[in-house]
XYZ file of C-alpha atoms in Angstrom:
415
model
C 0.000 0.000 0.000
C 1.285 3.424 -0.899
C 1.893 5.967 1.828
C 1.521 8.931 -0.520
C -1.229 11.512 -0.122
C -3.559 9.586 -2.426
C -6.810 8.051 -1.241
C -6.776 4.629 0.387
C -7.142 1.704 -2.026
C -10.080 0.299 -0.075
C -10.780 -2.595 -2.434
C -7.215 -3.864 -2.028
C -7.215 -3.225 1.698
C -10.461 -5.117 2.300
C -8.776 -8.299 1.093
C -6.743 -8.163 4.326
C -9.890 -8.647 6.433
C -11.274 -12.188 6.061
C -14.415 -11.446 8.073
C -15.571 -8.897 5.510
C -16.163 -11.816 3.102
C -19.012 -13.075 5.286
C -22.687 -12.869 4.514
C -25.162 -12.004 7.272
C -28.780 -13.053 6.792
C -28.152 -13.578 3.105
C -26.485 -10.216 2.523
C -22.819 -9.201 2.278
C -21.706 -7.923 5.679
C -21.625 -4.143 6.145
C -19.720 -3.671 9.395
C -20.434 -0.229 10.884
C -19.803 -0.971 14.576
C -16.172 0.087 14.593
C -16.483 2.393 17.589
C -17.249 -0.722 19.634
C -14.472 -2.824 18.089
C -12.767 -2.907 14.702
C -12.079 -5.965 12.554
C -8.579 -7.496 12.317
C -6.389 -7.829 9.222
C -4.540 -11.029 8.368
C -1.248 -9.360 9.284
C -2.303 -8.992 12.930
C -3.760 -12.477 13.174
C -0.657 -13.998 11.575
C 1.694 -12.109 13.912
C -0.085 -13.607 16.918
C -0.179 -17.084 15.395
C 3.533 -16.856 14.566
C 4.293 -15.916 18.167
C 2.448 -18.972 19.482
C 3.839 -21.274 16.759
C 7.477 -20.189 16.969
C 8.351 -17.875 19.846
C 6.156 -18.485 22.877
C 7.733 -18.284 26.319
C 7.216 -16.025 29.298
C 8.837 -12.583 29.124
C 11.478 -11.003 31.354
C 12.149 -14.257 33.204
C 14.365 -16.616 31.232
C 17.718 -16.589 29.440
C 16.877 -19.285 26.922
C 16.303 -18.463 23.265
C 12.507 -18.510 23.295
C 12.353 -16.322 26.388
C 14.654 -13.787 24.762
C 12.664 -13.836 21.507
C 9.361 -13.389 23.330
C 10.782 -10.545 25.436
C 12.170 -8.829 22.335
C 8.820 -9.069 20.533
C 6.947 -7.786 23.592
C 9.288 -4.853 24.165
C 9.343 -4.184 20.430
C 5.590 -3.681 20.594
C 6.095 -1.140 23.378
C 8.481 0.809 21.162
C 5.887 0.774 18.375
C 3.175 2.175 20.679
C 5.538 4.930 21.811
C 6.361 5.830 18.207
C 2.663 5.750 17.231
C 1.715 8.422 19.767
C 5.082 10.247 19.726
C 5.855 9.408 23.337
C 9.356 10.585 24.247
C 10.301 7.337 25.989
C 8.955 3.764 25.523
C 9.443 3.187 29.262
C 6.536 5.542 29.886
C 4.162 3.253 27.939
C 2.323 0.791 30.203
C 0.547 -2.162 28.620
C -2.994 -2.602 29.905
C -5.931 -4.677 28.740
C -7.772 -1.657 27.331
C -8.577 2.030 27.850
C -10.802 1.216 30.802
C -7.994 -0.483 32.680
C -5.595 2.322 31.784
C -7.911 4.958 33.274
C -8.577 2.793 36.326
C -4.819 2.559 36.809
C -4.540 6.345 37.052
C -7.642 6.609 39.244
C -6.408 3.933 41.607
C -2.749 4.875 41.712
C -2.580 8.631 41.168
C -5.990 9.938 42.250
C -6.434 7.955 45.432
C -2.986 8.998 46.628
C -3.044 12.626 45.573
C -6.613 13.860 46.018
C -7.497 15.690 49.213
C -10.803 16.808 50.686
C -12.245 19.608 48.592
C -10.186 18.820 45.491
C -11.980 18.593 42.159
C -11.745 16.460 39.026
C -13.273 17.924 35.869
C -14.690 15.709 33.128
C -17.141 16.212 30.246
C -20.773 15.135 30.346
C -20.143 13.150 27.147
C -17.487 10.864 28.626
C -18.100 7.168 28.263
C -18.363 5.289 31.517
C -14.706 4.244 31.510
C -13.767 7.904 31.924
C -16.431 8.596 34.540
C -16.992 5.730 36.962
C -13.321 5.368 38.056
C -13.302 9.061 39.008
C -16.581 8.710 40.904
C -14.979 6.074 43.131
C -11.807 8.088 43.598
C -13.510 11.326 44.647
C -15.932 9.492 46.938
C -13.086 7.850 48.814
C -11.056 11.042 49.133
C -13.782 13.551 49.924
C -13.210 15.277 46.624
C -15.715 16.423 44.006
C -16.445 15.516 40.385
C -17.611 18.256 38.029
C -18.947 17.724 34.507
C -18.647 20.196 31.634
C -21.944 20.387 29.693
C -22.413 20.337 25.949
C -23.051 23.380 23.825
C -26.344 23.381 21.900
C -24.419 22.077 18.861
C -23.058 19.117 20.850
C -19.515 20.307 21.546
C -17.537 20.466 24.795
C -18.585 23.804 26.318
C -15.300 25.682 26.656
C -16.921 28.673 28.400
C -18.331 26.463 31.152
C -15.008 24.652 31.362
C -13.100 27.874 31.967
C -15.535 28.788 34.737
C -15.096 25.406 36.433
C -11.323 25.531 36.638
C -9.862 26.754 39.910
C -7.018 26.122 42.294
C -9.079 23.168 43.566
C -8.885 21.403 40.192
C -6.374 18.578 40.377
C -7.163 16.662 37.186
C -9.036 17.172 33.930
C -10.083 13.915 32.239
C -11.389 14.453 28.727
C -12.318 12.509 25.633
C -10.277 13.058 22.469
C -13.069 11.868 20.145
C -16.555 11.179 21.514
C -17.729 7.595 21.051
C -21.292 8.784 20.447
C -21.130 12.260 18.922
C -17.884 11.897 16.983
C -16.922 15.326 18.356
C -13.171 15.935 18.545
C -12.170 18.003 21.523
C -9.624 20.854 21.360
C -7.326 18.920 23.657
C -4.373 21.288 23.446
C -6.514 24.250 24.520
C -8.128 22.169 27.274
C -4.704 21.054 28.487
C -3.206 24.545 28.473
C -6.075 25.888 30.579
C -5.838 22.937 32.965
C -2.101 23.390 33.416
C -2.573 27.107 34.053
C -4.870 26.075 36.916
C -2.257 23.624 38.214
C -4.113 20.475 37.128
C -2.987 17.381 35.243
C -4.704 16.195 32.061
C -5.755 12.655 31.153
C -6.921 12.108 27.570
C -9.213 9.200 26.704
C -7.972 8.248 23.248
C -10.082 5.131 22.747
C -11.789 6.551 19.660
C -9.145 8.974 18.412
C -6.049 6.766 18.347
C -7.486 4.347 15.737
C -8.528 7.125 13.370
C -6.185 10.106 13.452
C -2.543 11.006 14.104
C -1.835 11.325 17.835
C 1.060 13.272 19.302
C 0.852 13.222 23.083
C 3.513 15.897 23.379
C 1.762 18.277 20.983
C -1.545 17.652 22.789
C -0.013 18.667 26.106
C -1.361 15.518 27.774
C -0.043 14.114 31.038
C -1.736 10.744 30.486
C -3.104 9.189 27.278
C -5.121 5.942 27.178
C -5.965 3.748 24.164
C -7.434 0.343 23.279
C -5.875 -1.990 20.722
C -9.066 -3.761 19.690
C -10.528 -0.565 18.230
C -7.472 -0.040 15.986
C -7.170 -3.382 14.152
C -5.457 -5.029 17.114
C -6.634 -7.871 19.360
C -8.820 -7.642 22.432
C -6.922 -7.593 25.727
C -4.255 -5.145 24.568
C -4.297 -1.456 25.422
C -1.873 1.119 26.671
C -1.459 3.984 29.081
C 1.145 6.608 28.351
C 2.097 8.955 31.160
C 4.767 11.552 31.712
C 7.634 9.569 33.199
C 8.206 11.895 36.155
C 4.552 11.468 37.185
C 4.500 7.703 36.696
C 7.624 7.283 38.816
C 5.872 9.007 41.740
C 2.790 6.784 41.491
C 2.443 3.639 43.628
C 1.800 0.269 41.909
C -1.663 -0.514 40.587
C -1.414 -4.296 41.021
C 1.218 -6.171 42.999
C 2.916 -9.535 42.610
C 5.568 -10.872 40.269
C 7.572 -8.825 37.753
C 6.810 -5.436 39.319
C 9.233 -5.785 42.244
C 12.847 -4.815 42.816
C 13.444 -6.644 46.113
C 11.121 -8.677 48.316
C 11.514 -9.431 52.018
C 8.935 -11.047 54.248
C 8.359 -7.697 55.944
C 8.008 -5.659 52.767
C 9.035 -5.009 49.161
C 10.510 -2.327 46.942
C 9.205 -1.835 43.439
C 10.684 -1.778 39.951
C 11.020 1.304 37.796
C 8.499 2.032 35.023
C 7.089 0.384 33.018
C 7.456 -2.861 34.980
C 6.099 -1.261 38.157
C 2.650 -1.291 36.572
C 2.777 -4.678 34.810
C 2.418 -7.264 37.570
C 2.313 -10.932 36.599
C 2.545 -12.512 33.173
C 1.229 -9.911 30.714
C -0.905 -10.415 27.615
C 2.151 -11.172 25.492
C 0.512 -12.290 22.252
C -1.987 -9.433 22.474
C 0.763 -6.837 22.887
C 2.571 -8.307 19.884
C -0.701 -8.181 17.956
C -1.116 -4.527 18.911
C 2.369 -3.855 17.580
C 1.445 -5.561 14.295
C -1.715 -3.437 14.106
C 0.359 -0.302 14.497
C 2.660 -1.464 11.699
C -0.416 -1.999 9.539
C -1.957 1.409 10.273
C 1.328 3.246 9.840
C 1.906 1.622 6.467
C -1.426 3.035 5.300
C -0.841 6.364 7.041
C -2.927 7.858 9.832
C -3.541 11.091 7.921
C -4.994 9.089 5.035
C -7.143 7.017 7.405
C -8.494 10.188 9.001
C -9.274 11.729 5.623
C -11.004 8.522 4.525
C -13.150 8.600 7.686
C -14.058 12.214 7.077
C -15.029 11.569 3.441
C -17.290 8.743 4.558
C -18.763 10.897 7.311
C -19.543 13.761 4.930
C -21.181 11.386 2.482
C -23.150 9.615 5.202
C -24.359 12.836 6.814
C -25.526 14.164 3.459
C -27.434 10.955 2.751
C -28.925 10.676 6.246
C -30.073 14.302 6.233
C -32.253 13.467 3.225
C -34.342 11.104 5.364
C -37.530 12.385 6.966
C -38.188 11.168 10.489
C -34.509 10.624 11.278
C -32.757 12.650 14.018
C -28.971 12.991 13.888
C -26.722 13.861 16.831
C -23.272 15.437 16.901
C -21.640 18.678 15.768
C -21.364 20.000 12.229
C -17.879 20.884 11.089
C -14.298 19.735 10.771
C -13.953 18.739 14.428
C -15.732 15.435 14.003
C -14.755 11.852 13.236
C -16.643 9.073 11.464
C -19.431 8.370 13.950
C -23.174 9.041 13.485
C -25.675 8.501 16.279
C -29.275 8.672 15.132
C -32.869 7.910 15.990
C -35.881 7.113 13.837
C -39.281 8.518 14.795
C -41.595 5.905 16.271
C -39.017 3.125 16.564
C -36.701 2.067 19.360
C -33.011 1.988 18.360
C -32.803 -1.696 19.261
C -35.592 -2.432 16.798
C -33.853 -0.341 14.146
C -30.605 -2.233 14.710
C -32.449 -5.547 14.438
C -33.976 -4.602 11.094
C -30.592 -3.374 9.854
C -29.020 -6.676 10.872
C -31.583 -8.488 8.751
C -30.167 -6.463 5.848
C -26.602 -7.418 6.778
C -25.793 -4.010 8.283
C -24.148 -4.111 11.734
C -24.623 -1.012 13.917
C -24.799 -0.549 17.666
C -27.893 0.509 19.586
C -28.267 1.586 23.188
C -26.655 4.121 25.482
C -23.112 3.445 24.205
C -21.705 3.297 27.757
C -22.468 7.024 28.013
C -25.736 7.296 29.925
C -25.277 10.913 31.160
C -24.657 12.004 27.572
C -27.717 10.168 26.261
C -29.859 11.868 28.907
C -28.300 15.238 28.026
C -29.374 14.635 24.425
C -32.944 14.207 25.655
C -33.331 10.592 24.631
C -32.984 7.114 26.112
C -30.868 5.467 23.440
C -29.673 5.871 19.862
C -28.519 3.738 16.985
C -24.911 4.372 15.985
C -23.027 3.814 12.745
C -19.249 4.145 12.970
C -16.833 3.931 10.051
C -13.291 2.740 9.541
C -10.657 2.351 6.869
C -12.333 -0.608 5.115
C -15.800 0.955 4.731
C -17.090 2.344 1.430
C -19.703 4.744 0.110
C -21.581 1.754 -1.314
C -21.887 0.439 2.234
C -23.280 3.761 3.385
C -25.870 3.479 0.626
C -26.734 0.055 2.071
C -27.050 1.644 5.526
C -29.374 4.374 4.251
C -31.531 1.905 2.348
C -31.830 -0.280 5.444
C -32.773 2.714 7.626
C -35.480 3.675 5.120
C -36.797 0.120 5.177
C -36.868 0.105 8.971
C -38.492 3.538 9.174
C -41.232 2.610 6.711
C -41.831 -0.727 8.415
C -42.418 0.785 11.847
C -44.384 3.712 10.418
C -46.962 1.209 9.240
C -47.744 0.419 12.897
C -47.912 4.044 14.063
């Protein structure tokens, strides 16, 4: 695949994804549930199979050949993650199972040991639960307070309200990079600069952004950045937390046990330096290697080209969906939006819409998208959601629109 500025050769790329050859209910699969989890190319699957066929051993424990090979592959994946997000040092990349675990790590290790009574953590009302519930527990235990930035009427992070919330009590701002429901892309650098001026740290939830757009944690001004591998062509069970090294080194361990220690006595233990301090026990070795292979795959295509492909699909899909009477769309209009469309159809529950779409071979998600406060803020109880990725096409969007029309007309007959 070329890495020039030309458009992605989607037809050639789709051949890398065996699952896209499937039929669902007699129709070719149209997979538009990428915000929940993306599909995996052969290159990722084969990298994991090769590890198990040829290189499997535990990491960081043995001196034999297989142990060294496994350790090199595992640490090589860490270097790839660091390069992918422009982290200054691979040692500041912690492998986790997913974004949720990465954020819980910071909440458990940093927040519970640094928050004091009266301190505040600021989030957005549109955060998914992984960037909300861990902070609820942390502030409850420490006598601190959680504050949520509302949405503007056009479904963006309300910067005016955010500025008013910041104070010398603010210790952390935890914000989404790209909303998993609205597709809205936050102005993270501006959010981070304001937070730092108030003396607060910034955690960025990159679960939706990292798969779709170039990420530079240094340019963003982040202190922590969390991502999930399974949303970016990698396997489940592989994610990462990046943190500024000087902060990570001051944080106590998240889990304890083997691998994360320096010296152990019966009376007590001392702990290893980062990243091992936060990777207790045998890690998800094959999954980390698979994540590294996914990064190789995405970088060969080019993240700028992937982002532009998403945006072309989004523009086409929004134009087509706006033509439909009885369909409500959510999310901002403009350049600060990725390839996600949440929508509702008059007179039909989103679950029923998703069921009809599945009968047409079109896979979308329906429900609250692990973002119940946001769904309530939108004045609804649930939505359907179509989310695009590098292997989707305009023809598939036409299939989506046709299926939505069929569902709308079917339920209208019972109104």
